[in-house]
CSV table of C-alpha atoms in Angstrom, one decimal:
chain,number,residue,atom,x,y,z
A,256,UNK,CA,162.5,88.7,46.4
A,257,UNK,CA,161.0,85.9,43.8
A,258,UNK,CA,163.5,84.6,42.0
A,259,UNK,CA,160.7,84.4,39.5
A,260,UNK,CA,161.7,88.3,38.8
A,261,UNK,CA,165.3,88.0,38.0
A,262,UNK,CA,164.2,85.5,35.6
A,263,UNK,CA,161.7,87.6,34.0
A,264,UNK,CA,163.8,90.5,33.5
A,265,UNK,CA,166.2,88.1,31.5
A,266,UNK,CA,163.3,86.9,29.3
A,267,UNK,CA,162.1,90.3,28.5
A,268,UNK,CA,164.8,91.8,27.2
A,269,UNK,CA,165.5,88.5,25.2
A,270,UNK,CA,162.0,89.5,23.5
A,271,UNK,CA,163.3,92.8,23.3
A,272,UNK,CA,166.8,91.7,21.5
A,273,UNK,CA,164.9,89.3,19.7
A,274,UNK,CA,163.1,92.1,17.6
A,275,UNK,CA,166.2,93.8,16.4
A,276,UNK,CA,168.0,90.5,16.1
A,277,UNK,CA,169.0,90.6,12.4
A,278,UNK,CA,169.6,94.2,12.1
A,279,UNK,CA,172.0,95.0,9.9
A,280,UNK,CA,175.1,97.2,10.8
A,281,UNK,CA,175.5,100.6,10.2
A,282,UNK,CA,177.5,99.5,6.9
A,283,UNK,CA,174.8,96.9,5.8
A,284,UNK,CA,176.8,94.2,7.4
A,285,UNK,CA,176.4,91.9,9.9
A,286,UNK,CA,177.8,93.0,13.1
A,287,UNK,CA,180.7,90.9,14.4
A,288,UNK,CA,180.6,89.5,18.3
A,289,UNK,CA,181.6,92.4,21.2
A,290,UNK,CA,181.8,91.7,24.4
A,291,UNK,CA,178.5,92.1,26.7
A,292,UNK,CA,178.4,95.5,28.2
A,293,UNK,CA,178.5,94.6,31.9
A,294,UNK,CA,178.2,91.1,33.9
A,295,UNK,CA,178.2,90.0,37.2
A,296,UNK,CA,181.7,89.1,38.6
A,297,UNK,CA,179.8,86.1,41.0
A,298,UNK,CA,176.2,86.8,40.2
A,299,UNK,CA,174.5,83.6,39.1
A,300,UNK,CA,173.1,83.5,35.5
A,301,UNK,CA,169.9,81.0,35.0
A,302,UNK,CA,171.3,79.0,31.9
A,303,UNK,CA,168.2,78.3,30.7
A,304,UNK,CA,167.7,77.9,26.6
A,305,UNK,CA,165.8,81.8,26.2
A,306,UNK,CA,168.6,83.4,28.2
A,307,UNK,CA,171.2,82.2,26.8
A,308,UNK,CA,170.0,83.1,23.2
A,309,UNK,CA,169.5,86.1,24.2
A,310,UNK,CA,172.8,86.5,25.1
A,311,UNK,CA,174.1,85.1,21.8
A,312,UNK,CA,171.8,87.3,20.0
A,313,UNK,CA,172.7,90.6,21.2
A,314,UNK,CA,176.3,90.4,21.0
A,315,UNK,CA,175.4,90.7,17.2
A,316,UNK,CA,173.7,93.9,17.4
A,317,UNK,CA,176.1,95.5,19.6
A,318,UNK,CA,177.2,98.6,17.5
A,319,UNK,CA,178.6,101.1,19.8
A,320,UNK,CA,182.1,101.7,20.3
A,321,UNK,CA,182.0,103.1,24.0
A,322,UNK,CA,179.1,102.8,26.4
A,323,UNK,CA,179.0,105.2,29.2
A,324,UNK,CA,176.6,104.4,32.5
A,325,UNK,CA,176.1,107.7,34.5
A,326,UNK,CA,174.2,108.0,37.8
A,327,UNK,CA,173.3,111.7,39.2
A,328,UNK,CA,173.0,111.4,43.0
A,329,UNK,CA,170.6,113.9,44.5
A,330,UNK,CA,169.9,115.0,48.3
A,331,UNK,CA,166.4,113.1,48.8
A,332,UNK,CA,168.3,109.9,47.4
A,333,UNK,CA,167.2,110.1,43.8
A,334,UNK,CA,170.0,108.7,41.2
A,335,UNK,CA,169.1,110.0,37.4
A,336,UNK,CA,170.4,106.8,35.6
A,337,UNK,CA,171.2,107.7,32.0
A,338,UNK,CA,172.6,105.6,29.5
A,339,UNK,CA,175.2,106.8,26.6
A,340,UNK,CA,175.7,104.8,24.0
A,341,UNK,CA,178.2,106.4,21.2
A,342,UNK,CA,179.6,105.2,17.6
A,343,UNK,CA,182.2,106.6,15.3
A,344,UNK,CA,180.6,107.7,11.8
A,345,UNK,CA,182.7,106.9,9.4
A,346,UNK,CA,181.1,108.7,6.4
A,347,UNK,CA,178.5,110.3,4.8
A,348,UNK,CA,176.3,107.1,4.0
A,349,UNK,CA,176.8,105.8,7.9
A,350,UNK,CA,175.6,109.5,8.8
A,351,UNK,CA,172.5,109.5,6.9
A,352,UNK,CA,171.3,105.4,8.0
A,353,UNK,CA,172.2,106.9,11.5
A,354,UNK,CA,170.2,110.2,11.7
A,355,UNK,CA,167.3,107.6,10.3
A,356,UNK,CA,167.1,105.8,13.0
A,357,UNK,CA,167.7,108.4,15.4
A,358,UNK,CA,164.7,110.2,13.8
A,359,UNK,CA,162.4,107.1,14.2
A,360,UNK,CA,164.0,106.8,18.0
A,361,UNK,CA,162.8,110.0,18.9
A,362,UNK,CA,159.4,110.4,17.4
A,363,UNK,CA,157.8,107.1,18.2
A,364,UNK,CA,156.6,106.7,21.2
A,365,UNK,CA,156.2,102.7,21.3
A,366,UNK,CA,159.9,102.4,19.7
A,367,UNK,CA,160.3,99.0,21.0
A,368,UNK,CA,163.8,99.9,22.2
A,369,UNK,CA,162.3,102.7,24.7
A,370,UNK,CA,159.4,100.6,25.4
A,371,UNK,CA,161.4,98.2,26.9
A,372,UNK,CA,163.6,100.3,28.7
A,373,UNK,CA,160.6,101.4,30.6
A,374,UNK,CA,159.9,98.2,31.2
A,375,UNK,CA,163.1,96.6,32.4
A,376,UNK,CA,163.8,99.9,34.4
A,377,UNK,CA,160.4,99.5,36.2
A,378,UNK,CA,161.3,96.0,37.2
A,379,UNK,CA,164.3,96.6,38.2
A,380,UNK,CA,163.8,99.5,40.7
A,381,UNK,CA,160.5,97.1,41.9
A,382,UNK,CA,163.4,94.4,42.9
A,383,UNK,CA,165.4,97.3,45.2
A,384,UNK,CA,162.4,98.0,46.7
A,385,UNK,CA,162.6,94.3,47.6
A,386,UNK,CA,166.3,94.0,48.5
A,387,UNK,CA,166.7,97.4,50.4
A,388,UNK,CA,163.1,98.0,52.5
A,389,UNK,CA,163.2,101.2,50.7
A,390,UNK,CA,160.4,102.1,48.8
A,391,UNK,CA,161.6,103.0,44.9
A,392,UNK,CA,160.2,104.6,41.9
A,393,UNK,CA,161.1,104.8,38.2
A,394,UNK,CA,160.0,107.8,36.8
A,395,UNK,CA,160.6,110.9,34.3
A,396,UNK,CA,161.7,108.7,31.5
A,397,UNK,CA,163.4,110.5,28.4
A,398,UNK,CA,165.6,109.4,25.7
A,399,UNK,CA,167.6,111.2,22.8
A,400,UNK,CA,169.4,110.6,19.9
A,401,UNK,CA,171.4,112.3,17.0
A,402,UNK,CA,174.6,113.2,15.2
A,403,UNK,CA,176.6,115.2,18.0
A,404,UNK,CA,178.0,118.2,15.5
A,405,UNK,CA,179.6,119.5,18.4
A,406,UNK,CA,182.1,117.1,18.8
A,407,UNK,CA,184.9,115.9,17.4
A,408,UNK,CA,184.5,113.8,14.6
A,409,UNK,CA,180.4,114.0,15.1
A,410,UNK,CA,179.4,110.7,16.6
A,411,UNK,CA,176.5,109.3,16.5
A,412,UNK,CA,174.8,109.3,20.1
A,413,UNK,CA,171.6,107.9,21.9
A,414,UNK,CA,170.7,108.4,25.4
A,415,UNK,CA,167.7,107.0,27.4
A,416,UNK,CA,167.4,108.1,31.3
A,417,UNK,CA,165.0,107.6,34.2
A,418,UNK,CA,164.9,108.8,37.8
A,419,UNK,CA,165.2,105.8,40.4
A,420,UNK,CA,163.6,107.5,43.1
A,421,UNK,CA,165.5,106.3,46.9
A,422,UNK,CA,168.2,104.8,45.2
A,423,UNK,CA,170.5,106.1,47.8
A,424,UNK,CA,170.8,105.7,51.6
A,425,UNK,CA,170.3,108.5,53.0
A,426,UNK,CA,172.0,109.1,56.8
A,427,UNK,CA,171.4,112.6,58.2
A,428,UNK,CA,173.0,115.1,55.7
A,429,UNK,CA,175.4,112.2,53.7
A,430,UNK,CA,173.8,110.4,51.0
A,431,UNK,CA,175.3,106.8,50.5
A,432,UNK,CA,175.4,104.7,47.5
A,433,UNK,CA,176.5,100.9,47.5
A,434,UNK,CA,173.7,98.9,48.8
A,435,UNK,CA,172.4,98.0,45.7
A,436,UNK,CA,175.5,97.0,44.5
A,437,UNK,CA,175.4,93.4,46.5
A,438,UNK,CA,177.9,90.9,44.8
A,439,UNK,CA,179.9,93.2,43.1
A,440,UNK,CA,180.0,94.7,39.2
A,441,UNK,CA,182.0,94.2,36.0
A,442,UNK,CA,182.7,97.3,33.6
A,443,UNK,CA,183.8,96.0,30.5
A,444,UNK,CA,186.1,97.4,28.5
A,445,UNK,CA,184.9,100.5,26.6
A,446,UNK,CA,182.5,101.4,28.9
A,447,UNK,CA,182.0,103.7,32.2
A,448,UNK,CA,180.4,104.0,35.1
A,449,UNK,CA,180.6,108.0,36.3
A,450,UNK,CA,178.4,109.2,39.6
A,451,UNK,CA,178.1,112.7,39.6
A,452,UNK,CA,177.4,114.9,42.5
A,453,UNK,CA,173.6,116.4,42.3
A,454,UNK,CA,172.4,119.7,43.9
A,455,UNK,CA,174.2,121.0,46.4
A,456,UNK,CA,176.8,117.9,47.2
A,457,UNK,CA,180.1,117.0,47.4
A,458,UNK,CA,181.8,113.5,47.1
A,459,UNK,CA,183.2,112.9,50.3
A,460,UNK,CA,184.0,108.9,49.7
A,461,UNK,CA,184.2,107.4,46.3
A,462,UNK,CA,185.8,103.7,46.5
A,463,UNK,CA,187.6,101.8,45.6
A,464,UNK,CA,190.6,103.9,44.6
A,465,UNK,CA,192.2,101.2,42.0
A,466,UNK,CA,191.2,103.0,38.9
A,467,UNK,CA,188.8,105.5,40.1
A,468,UNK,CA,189.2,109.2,37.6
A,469,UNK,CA,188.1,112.1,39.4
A,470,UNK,CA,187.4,116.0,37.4
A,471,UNK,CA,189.2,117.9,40.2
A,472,UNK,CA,192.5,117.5,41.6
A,473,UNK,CA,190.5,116.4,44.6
A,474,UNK,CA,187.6,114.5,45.7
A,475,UNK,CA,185.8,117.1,47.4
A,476,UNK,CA,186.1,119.3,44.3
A,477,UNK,CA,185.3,116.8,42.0
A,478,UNK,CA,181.6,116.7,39.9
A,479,UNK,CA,182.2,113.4,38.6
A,480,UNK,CA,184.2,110.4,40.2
A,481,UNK,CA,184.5,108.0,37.1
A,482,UNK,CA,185.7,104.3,36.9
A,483,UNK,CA,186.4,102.8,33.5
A,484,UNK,CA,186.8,99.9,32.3
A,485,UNK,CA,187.6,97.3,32.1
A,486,UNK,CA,187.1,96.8,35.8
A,487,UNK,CA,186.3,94.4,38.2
A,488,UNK,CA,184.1,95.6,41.8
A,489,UNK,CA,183.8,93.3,44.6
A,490,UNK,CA,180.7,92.9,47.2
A,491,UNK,CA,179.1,96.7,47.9
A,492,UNK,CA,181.2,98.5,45.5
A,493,UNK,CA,181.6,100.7,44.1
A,494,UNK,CA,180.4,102.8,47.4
A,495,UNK,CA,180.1,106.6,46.7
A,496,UNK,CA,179.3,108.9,49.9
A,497,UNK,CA,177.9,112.6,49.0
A,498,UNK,CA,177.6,115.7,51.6
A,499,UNK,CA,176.5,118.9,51.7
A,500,UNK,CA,179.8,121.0,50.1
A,501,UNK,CA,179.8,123.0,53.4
A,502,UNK,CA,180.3,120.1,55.6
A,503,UNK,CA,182.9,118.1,53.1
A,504,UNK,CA,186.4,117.6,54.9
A,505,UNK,CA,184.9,117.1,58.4
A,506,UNK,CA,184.9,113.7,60.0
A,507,UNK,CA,182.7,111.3,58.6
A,508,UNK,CA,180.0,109.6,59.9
A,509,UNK,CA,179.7,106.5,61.7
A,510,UNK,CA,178.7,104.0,58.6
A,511,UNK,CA,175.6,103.4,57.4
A,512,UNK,CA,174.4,99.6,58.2
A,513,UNK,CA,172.4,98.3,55.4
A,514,UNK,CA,169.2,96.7,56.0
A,515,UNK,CA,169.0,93.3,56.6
A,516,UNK,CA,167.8,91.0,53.3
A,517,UNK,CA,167.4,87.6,52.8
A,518,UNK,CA,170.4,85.7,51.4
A,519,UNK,CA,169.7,85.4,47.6
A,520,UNK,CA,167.7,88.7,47.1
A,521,UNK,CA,170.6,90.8,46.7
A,522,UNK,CA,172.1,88.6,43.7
A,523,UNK,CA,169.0,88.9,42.5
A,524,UNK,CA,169.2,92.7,42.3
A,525,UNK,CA,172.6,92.7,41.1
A,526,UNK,CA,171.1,90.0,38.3
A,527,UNK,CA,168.8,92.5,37.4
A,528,UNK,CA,171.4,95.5,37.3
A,529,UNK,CA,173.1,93.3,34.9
A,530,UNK,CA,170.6,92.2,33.0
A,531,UNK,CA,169.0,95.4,32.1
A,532,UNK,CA,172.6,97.2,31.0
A,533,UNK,CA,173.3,94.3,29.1
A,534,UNK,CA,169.9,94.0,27.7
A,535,UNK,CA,169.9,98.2,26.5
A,536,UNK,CA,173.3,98.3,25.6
A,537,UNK,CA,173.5,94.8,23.4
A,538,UNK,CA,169.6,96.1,22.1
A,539,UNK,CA,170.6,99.5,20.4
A,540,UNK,CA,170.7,98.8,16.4
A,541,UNK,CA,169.3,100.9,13.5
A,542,UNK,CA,168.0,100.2,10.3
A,543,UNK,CA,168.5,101.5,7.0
A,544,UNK,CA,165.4,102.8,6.2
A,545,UNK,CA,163.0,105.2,7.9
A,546,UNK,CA,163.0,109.2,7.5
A,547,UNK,CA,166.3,111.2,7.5
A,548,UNK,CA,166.8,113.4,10.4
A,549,UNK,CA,165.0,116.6,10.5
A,550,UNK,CA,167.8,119.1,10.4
A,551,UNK,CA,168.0,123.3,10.6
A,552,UNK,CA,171.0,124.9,9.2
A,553,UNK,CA,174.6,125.2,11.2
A,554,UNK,CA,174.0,127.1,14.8
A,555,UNK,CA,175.6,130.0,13.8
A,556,UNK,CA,173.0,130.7,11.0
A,557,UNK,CA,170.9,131.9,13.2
A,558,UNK,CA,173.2,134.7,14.7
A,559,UNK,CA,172.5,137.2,11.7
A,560,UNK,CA,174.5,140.4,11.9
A,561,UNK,CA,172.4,144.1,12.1
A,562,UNK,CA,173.6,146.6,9.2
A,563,UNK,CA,174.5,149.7,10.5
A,564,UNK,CA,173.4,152.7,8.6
A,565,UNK,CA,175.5,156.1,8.0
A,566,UNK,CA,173.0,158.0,10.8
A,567,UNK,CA,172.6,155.2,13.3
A,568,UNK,CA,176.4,154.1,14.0
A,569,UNK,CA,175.5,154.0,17.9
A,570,UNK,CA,172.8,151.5,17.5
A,571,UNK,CA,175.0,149.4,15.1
A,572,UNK,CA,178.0,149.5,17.8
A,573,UNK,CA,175.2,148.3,20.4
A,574,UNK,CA,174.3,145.4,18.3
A,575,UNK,CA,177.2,144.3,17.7
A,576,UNK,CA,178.4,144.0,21.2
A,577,UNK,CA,175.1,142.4,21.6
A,578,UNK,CA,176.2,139.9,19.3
A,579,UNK,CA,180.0,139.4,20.3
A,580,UNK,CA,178.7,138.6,23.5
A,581,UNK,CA,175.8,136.2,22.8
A,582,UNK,CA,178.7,134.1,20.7
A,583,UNK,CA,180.4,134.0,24.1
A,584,UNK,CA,178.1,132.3,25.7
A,585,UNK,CA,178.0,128.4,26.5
A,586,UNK,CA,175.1,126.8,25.1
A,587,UNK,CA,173.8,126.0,28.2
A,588,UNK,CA,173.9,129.8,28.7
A,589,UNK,CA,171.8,130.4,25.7
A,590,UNK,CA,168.9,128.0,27.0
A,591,UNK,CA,169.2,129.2,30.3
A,592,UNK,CA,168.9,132.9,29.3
A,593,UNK,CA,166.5,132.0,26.6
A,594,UNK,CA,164.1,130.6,29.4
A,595,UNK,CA,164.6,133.3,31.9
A,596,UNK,CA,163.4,135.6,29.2
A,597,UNK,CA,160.4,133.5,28.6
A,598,UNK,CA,159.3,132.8,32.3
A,599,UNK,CA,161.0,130.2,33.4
A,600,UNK,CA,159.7,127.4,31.1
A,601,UNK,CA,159.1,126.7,27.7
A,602,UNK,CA,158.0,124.0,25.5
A,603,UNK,CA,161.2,122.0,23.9
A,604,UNK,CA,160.1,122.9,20.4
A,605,UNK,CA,160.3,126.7,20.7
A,606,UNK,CA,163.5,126.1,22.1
A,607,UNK,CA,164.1,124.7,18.8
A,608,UNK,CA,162.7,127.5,17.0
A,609,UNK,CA,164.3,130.1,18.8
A,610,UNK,CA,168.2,129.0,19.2
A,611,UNK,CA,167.7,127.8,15.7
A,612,UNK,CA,169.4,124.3,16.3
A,613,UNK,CA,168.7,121.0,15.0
A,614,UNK,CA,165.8,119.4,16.8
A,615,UNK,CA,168.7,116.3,17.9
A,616,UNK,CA,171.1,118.7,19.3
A,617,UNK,CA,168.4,120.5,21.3
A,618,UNK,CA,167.5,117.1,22.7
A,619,UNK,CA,171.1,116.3,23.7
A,620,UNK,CA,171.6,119.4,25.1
A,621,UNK,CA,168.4,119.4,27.4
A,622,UNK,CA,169.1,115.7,28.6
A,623,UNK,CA,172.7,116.7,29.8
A,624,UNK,CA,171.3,119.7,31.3
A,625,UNK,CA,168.6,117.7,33.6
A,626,UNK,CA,171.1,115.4,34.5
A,627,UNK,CA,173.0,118.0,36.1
A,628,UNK,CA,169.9,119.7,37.7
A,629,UNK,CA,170.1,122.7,35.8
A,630,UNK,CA,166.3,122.3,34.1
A,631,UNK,CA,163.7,119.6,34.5
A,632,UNK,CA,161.6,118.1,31.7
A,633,UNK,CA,158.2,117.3,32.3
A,634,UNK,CA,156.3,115.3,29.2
A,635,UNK,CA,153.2,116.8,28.3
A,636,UNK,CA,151.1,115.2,25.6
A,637,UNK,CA,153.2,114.8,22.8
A,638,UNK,CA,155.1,118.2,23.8
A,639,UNK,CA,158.5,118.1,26.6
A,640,UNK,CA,158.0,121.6,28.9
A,641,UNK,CA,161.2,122.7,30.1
A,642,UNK,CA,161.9,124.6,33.5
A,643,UNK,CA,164.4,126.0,35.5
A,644,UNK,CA,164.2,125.1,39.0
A,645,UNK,CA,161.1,127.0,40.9
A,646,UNK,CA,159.1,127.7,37.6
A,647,UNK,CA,157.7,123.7,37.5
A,648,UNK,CA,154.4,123.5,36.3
A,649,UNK,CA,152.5,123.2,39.5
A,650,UNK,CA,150.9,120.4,39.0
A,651,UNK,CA,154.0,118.5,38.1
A,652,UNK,CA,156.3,119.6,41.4
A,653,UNK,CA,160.2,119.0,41.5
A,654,UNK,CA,161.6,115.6,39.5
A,655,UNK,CA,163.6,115.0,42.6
A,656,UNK,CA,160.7,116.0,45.0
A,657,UNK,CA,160.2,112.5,47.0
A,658,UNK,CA,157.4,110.6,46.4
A,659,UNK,CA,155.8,110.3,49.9
């Protein structure tokens, strides 16, 4: 690869940093130093003047509290990369500057944070294509951001994810992940980096052990495999091998040589890995201005209950076990029912209309729901159409349907 590239991505998202350089904190105050949200353990850094401002520079708009990297791994190869950045608000006035920015995030289009996300993304997955002899793709790009009200202590939250199509080796039924990861990593502290299992697979290898999390009391049951920080990796790792859940538990497979690449091109790629988590996650700053959050009232406001009357107690009994049981359900249930009763698909703001949640929340919950392959998002205009798997528009196709 031209080394001309790993340099590039550096000096883009310098620019990028440089235009919300200044930013003040959540509080109005400048934001003290934190530490850079991933590095290379070996990787070469070019010290020239613009990259190493930019590195001084974004530690001062670093105002997250925990940073969490998650990669979906599907069967065709395809990891959904989507990054979580989270901050504690610690009252009403950090709320409010927070749901302002979130509300600028998510309406403009050119937001120079998302802009350049696209950007750095599209570079990056250009370099694998480079380093790996696969041919890669970065599409379906989405972002989100809002007050989380169903959490504990309601953090503030913002997401952007893309598809990085080939990511993964792919070796008869097992999908392997680790080529990409030439040099090794560094999770810093406060941060994550948590594969989950896409479609039909199972983990079968997740390495190294030293401080790897699973969900399951084993790896084959797991959904995630996380490693957090802070953490060091060494050359190819982490490595993560996938297979069907059928087949998980029988001998593995012979492994998977990578392809052969010149000597600097994979420090390259892991540069560029680097770069463009460091880049997003040192970027993300708000300001104090800009329209508050457009908000509905609490979820359960739109649950109303049906007054029986003295001749219809039957009906009234009906409904209300009708309603007892909608307030069971998950709300990933809810949208999932919601668009089987609609077809299939639906356009993100009647979801909104309909469920009666805040526009952020609905945003949220549609991003973590992609992620784990229960809808796809397909951007339309100005307008996100949601689908479950099969009802895709058809001119769209799967997102994880390889580009060939």
């Amino acid at each position: 690869m031209n080394r001309s590239l790993g340099v590039g991505l550096v000096t883009g998202i310098f620019l990028l940093a440089t235009l919300l350089v200044g930013v003040p904190a959540v509080d109005g105050s400048p934001a003290a130093p934190e530490p850079a949200p991933l590095s290379a353990s070996t990787a070469p850094v070019d010290q020239t003047d613009r990259s190493s401002g930019f590195l001084q520079q974004s530690d001062q708009t670093a105002q997250f509290d925990s940073v969490e990297f998650r990669i979906a791994v599907h069967e065709n190869g395809t990891g959904v990369w989507t990054f979580r950045y989270e901050r504690r608000l610690a009252n009403q006035s950090e709320r409010e500057q927070f749901e302002a920015f979130a509300e600028e995030f998510r309406t403009n289009e050119s937001h120079p944070l998302y802009t350049g996300f696209e950007k750095q993304a599209s570079a990056l997955v250009a370099a694998g294509t480079n380093v790996t002899d696969r041919q890669m793709n970065a599409t379906n790009f989405d972002r989100s951001a809002g007050v989380r009200e169903d959490r504990l202590n309601e953090p503030g939250v913002v997401t952007m994810s893309f598809h990085w199509t080939n990511f993964a080796q792919q070796d008869g039924q097992r999908v392997i992940v680790g080529d990409v990861f030439e040099g090794g990593m560094y999770v810093a502290e406060d941060q994550s980096l948590v594969f989950r299992s896409g479609g039909d697979l199972a983990f079968a290898r997740a390495v190294p052990d030293d401080g790897r999390q699973m969900s399951n009391d084993t790896l084959a049951t797991s959904d995630t495999v996380t490693w957090v920080g802070a953490q060091e990796f060494t050359d190819n790792k982490p490595r993560v091998e996938l297979a069907p859940e059928d087949t998980v538990g029988q001998s593995p497979d012979e492994p998977v040589t990578a392809p052969a690449t010149s000597e600097s091109d994979p420090w390259m790629l892991l540069a560029g890995v680097v770069v463009l988590l460091l880049g997003v996650g040192s970027a993300v700053a708000w300001r104090r201005d800009g329209a508050i959050l457009d908000r509905t009232g609490p979820d359960d406001d739109a649950d109303e209950a049906v007054a029986a009357t003295p001749d219809s107690n039957d009906d009234a009994t009906a409904t209300e076990a009708a309603v007892d049981e909608e307030e069971l359900l998950t709300d990933e249930d809810r949208v999932t029912a919601l668009l089987e009763d609609n077809g299939g698909r639906m356009k993100q703001v009647n979801i909104v209309e309909e469920t009666g949640w805040s526009k952020s929340k609905v945003s949220m919950l549609l991003s973590d729901m992609e992620e784990d392959g229960a809808i796809s998002k397909l951007r339309v205009g100005r307008e996100n159409i949601i689908s479950l798997d099969g009802h895709e528009p058809e001119a769209a196709g799967s997102p994880f349907e390889n580009d060939e």
